[in-house]
Coordinates of C-alpha atoms in Angstrom, one line a residue:
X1 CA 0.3 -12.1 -13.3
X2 CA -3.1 -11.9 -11.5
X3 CA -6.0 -13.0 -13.9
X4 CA -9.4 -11.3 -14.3
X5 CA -12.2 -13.9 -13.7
X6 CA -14.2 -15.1 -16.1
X7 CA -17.6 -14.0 -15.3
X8 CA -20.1 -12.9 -17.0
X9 CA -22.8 -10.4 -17.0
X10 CA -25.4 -12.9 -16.1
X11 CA -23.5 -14.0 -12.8
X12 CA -24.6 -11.1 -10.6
X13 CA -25.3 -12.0 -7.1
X14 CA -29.3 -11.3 -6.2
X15 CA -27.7 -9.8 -3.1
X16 CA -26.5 -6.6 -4.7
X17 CA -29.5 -5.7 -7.1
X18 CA -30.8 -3.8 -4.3
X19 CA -28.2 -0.8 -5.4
X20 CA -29.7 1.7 -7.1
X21 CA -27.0 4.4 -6.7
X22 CA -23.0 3.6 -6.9
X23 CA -20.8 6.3 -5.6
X24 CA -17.1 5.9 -7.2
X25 CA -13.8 7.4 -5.7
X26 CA -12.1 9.0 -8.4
X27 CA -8.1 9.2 -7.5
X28 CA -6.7 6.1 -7.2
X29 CA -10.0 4.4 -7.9
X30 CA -11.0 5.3 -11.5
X31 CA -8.4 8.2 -12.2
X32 CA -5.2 6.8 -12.4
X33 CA -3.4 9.7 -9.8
X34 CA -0.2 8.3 -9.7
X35 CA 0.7 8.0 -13.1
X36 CA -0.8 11.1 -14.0
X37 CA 0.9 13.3 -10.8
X38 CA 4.1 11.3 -12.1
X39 CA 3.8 12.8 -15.5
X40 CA 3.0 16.2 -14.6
X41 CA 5.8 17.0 -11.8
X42 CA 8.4 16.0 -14.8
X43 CA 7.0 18.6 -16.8
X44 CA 7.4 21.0 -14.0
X45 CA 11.1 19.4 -13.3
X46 CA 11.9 20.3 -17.0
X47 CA 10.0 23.5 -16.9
X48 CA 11.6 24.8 -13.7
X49 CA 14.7 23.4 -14.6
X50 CA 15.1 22.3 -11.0
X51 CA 18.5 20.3 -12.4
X52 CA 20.2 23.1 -12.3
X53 CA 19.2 24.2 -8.6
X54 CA 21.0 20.6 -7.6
X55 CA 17.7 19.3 -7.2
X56 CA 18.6 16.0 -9.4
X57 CA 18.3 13.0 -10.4
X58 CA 13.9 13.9 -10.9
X59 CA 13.1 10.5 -9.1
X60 CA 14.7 12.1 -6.2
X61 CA 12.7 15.2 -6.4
X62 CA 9.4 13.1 -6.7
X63 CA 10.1 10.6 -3.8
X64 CA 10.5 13.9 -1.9
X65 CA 7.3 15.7 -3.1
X66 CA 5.2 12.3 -2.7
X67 CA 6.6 12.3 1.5
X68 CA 5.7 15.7 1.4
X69 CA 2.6 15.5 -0.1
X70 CA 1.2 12.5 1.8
X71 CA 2.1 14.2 5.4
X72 CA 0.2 17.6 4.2
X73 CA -2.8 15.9 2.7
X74 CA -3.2 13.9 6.0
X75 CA -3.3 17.4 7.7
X76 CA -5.3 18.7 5.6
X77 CA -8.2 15.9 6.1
X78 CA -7.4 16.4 9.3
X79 CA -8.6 19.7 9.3
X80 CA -5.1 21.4 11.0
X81 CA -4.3 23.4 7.6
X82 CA -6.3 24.9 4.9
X83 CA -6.4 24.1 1.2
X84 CA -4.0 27.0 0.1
X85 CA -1.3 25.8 2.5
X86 CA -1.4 22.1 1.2
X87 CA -1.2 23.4 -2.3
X88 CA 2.2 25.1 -1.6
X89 CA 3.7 23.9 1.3
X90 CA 3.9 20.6 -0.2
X91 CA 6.4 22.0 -3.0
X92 CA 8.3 24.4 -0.4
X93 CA 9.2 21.5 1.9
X94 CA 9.9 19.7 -1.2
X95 CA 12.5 22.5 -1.8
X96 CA 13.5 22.8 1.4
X97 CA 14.4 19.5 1.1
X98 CA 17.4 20.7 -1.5
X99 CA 17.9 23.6 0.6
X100 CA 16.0 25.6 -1.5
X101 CA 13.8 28.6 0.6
X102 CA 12.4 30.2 -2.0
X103 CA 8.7 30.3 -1.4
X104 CA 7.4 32.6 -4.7
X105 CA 9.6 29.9 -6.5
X106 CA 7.2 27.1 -4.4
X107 CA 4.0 28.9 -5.1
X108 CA 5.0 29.7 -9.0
X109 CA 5.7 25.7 -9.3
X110 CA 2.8 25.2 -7.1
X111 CA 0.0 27.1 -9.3
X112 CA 1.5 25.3 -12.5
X113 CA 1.6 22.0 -11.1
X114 CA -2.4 22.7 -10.6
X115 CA -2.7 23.8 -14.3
X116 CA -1.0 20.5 -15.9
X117 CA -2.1 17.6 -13.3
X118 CA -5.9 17.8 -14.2
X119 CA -5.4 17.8 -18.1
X120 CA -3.7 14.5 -18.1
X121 CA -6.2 11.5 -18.9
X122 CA -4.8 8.2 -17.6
X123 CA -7.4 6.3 -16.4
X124 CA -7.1 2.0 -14.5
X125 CA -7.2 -0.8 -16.9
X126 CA -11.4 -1.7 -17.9
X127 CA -12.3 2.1 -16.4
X128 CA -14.8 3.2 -19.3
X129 CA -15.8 -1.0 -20.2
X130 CA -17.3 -0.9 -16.6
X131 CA -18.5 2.4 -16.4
X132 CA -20.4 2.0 -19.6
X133 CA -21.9 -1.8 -18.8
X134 CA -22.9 0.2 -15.1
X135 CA -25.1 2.7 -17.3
X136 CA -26.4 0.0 -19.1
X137 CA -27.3 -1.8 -16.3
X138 CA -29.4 1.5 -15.1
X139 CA -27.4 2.6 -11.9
X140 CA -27.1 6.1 -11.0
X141 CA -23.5 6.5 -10.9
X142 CA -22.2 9.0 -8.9
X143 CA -18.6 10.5 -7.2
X144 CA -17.4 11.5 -4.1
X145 CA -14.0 12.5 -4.1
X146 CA -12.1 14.9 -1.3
X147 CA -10.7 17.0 -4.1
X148 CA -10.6 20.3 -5.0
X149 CA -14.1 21.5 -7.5
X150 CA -12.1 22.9 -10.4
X151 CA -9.6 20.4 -10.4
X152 CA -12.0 17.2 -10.2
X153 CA -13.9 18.8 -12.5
X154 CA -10.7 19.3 -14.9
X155 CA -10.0 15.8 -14.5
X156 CA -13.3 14.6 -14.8
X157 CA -13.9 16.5 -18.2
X158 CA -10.3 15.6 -19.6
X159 CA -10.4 12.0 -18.9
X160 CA -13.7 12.1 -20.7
X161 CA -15.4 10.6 -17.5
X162 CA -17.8 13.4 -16.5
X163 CA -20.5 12.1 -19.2
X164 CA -20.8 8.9 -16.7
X165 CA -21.4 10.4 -13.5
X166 CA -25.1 12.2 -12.5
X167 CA -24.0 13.5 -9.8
X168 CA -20.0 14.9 -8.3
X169 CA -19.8 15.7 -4.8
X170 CA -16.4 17.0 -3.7
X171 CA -14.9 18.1 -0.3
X172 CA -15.4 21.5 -1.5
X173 CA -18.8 21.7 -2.5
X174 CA -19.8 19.8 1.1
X175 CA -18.0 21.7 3.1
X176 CA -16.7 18.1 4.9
X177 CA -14.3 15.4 3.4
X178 CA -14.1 11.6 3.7
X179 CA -13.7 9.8 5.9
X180 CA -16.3 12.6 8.1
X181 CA -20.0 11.7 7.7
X182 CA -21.6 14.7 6.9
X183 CA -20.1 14.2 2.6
X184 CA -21.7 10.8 2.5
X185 CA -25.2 12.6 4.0
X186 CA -24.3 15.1 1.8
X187 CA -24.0 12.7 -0.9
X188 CA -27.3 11.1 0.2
X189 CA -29.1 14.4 0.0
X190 CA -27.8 15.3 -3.3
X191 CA -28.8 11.9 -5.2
X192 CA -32.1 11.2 -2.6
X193 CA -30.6 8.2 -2.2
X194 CA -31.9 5.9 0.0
X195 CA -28.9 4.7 2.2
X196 CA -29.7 0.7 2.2
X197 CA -29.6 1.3 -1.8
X198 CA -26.2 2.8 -2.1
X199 CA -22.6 1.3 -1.7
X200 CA -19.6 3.2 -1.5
X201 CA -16.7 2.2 -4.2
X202 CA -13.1 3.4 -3.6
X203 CA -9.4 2.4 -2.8
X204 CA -8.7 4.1 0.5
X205 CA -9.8 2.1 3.3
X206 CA -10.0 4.8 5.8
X207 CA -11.9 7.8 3.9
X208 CA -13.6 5.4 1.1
X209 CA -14.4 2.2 3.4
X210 CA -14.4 3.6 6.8
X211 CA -15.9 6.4 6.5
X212 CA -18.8 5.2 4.4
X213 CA -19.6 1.9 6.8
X214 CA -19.4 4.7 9.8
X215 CA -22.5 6.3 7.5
X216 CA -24.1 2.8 7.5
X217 CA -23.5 2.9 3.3
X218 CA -22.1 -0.7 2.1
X219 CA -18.2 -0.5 0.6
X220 CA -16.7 -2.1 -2.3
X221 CA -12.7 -2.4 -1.3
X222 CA -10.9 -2.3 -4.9
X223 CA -7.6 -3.1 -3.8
X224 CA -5.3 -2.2 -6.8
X225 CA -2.3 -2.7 -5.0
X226 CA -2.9 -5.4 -2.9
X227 CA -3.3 -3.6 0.1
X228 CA -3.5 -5.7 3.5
X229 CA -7.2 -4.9 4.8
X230 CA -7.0 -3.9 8.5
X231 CA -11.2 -3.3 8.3
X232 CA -13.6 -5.1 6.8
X233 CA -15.5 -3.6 4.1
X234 CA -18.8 -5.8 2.3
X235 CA -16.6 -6.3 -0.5
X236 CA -13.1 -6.5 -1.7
X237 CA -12.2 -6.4 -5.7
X238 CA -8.8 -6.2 -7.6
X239 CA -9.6 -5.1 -10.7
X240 CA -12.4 -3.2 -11.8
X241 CA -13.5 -6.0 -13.9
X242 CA -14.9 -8.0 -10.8
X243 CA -17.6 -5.3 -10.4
X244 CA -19.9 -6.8 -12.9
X245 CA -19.7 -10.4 -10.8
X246 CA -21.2 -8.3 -7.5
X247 CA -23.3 -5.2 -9.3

């Protein structure tokens, strides 16, 4: 089992008190999306009774969704479909999958699936611990997340999380999405931060790390999963614990 190091609050490196404004990722960062998405698509397995459509065992049904889902979110950063198709389309090719064509049946399970997912409140291990020493440190903490404005904002308020963040910048709002510059100037704008006084905290090492160094904004990797690293962001974490040895 991977130990959290033993540091404490007095260890911060001088190098890093320059921050004055920490932008957080929320899905898959702070918001534990997996779980959560996990959760919700078995209520809508149970509530659809897809079982009985021979869409079964659920596992099945959610390895399918998750293929789905990761090929029309790619498009969608992409820019090659709207918002409204991603939302659907990922559970009719789900369906289609079972050789199911029913699309009011996809967009029913679709708009439900939208109601459920942002009520549910499971956050990573140490989430709030940092997030309150981070206040009491004195950063502006702040999110940038490529989600949808009522949704985050669901999720945000749910989790209990919004109290911790000054600012939320989503896709929506921006009118852009990471890994594209024009959210983190967005971002920038928004907080008047001053970019050598900012870093960029997330899991996804294209929109999060990428996109954010292509900005000129510092990164802080956190590698939940221990990811290989094909870029090189200024830091790499694995727990959100090791924030307080670098901020």
């Amino acid at each position: 089992m991977w130990m959290i190091p033993n540091k404490s609050k007095q260890s911060v490196n001088p190098v890093f008190q320059k921050y004055r404004h920490l932008f957080f990722d929320l899905d898959h960062t702070l918001w534990d999306f997996d779980t959560n998405a996990k959760e919700s698509l078995y209520e809508l397995y149970n509530m659809f009774d897809l079982e009985s459509k021979l869409i079964s065992p659920f596992e099945l049904f959610y390895t399918t969704y998750l293929k789905h889902n990761t090929i029309l979110w790619d498009r969608y950063e992409k820019g090659f479909i709207s918002s409204e198709d991603l939302k659907w389309k990922r559970m009719w090719r789900s369906l289609l999958d079972f050789k199911i064509g029913n699309e009011v049946l996809a967009k029913e399970m679709s708009a439900k699936f939208l109601e459920i997912l942002p009520t549910k409140k499971k956050v990573f291990d140490y989430t709030f611990e940092i997030l309150d020493y981070l206040t009491e440190k004195g950063y502006s903490i702040h999110c940038i997340t490529n989600g949808f404005e009522k949704t985050q904002w669901s999720k945000l308020n749910n989790s209990n999380l919004a109290k911790y963040f000054t600012h939320v910048i989503t896709s929506e709002l921006s009118n852009s999405m990471k890994p594209q510059k024009e959210i983190f100037e967005y971002a920038l704008k928004k907080t008047n931060g001053n970019i050598g006084e900012c870093v960029m905290i997330g899991d996804n090492q294209d929109a999060d790390i990428q996109g954010a160094l292509n900005a000129g904004m510092d990164t802080i990797f956190v590698n939940h999963i221990n990811a290989d690293c094909s870029i090189k962001p200024t830091h790499t974490i694995y727990h959100l614990k090791e924030l307080e040895s670098i901020l």
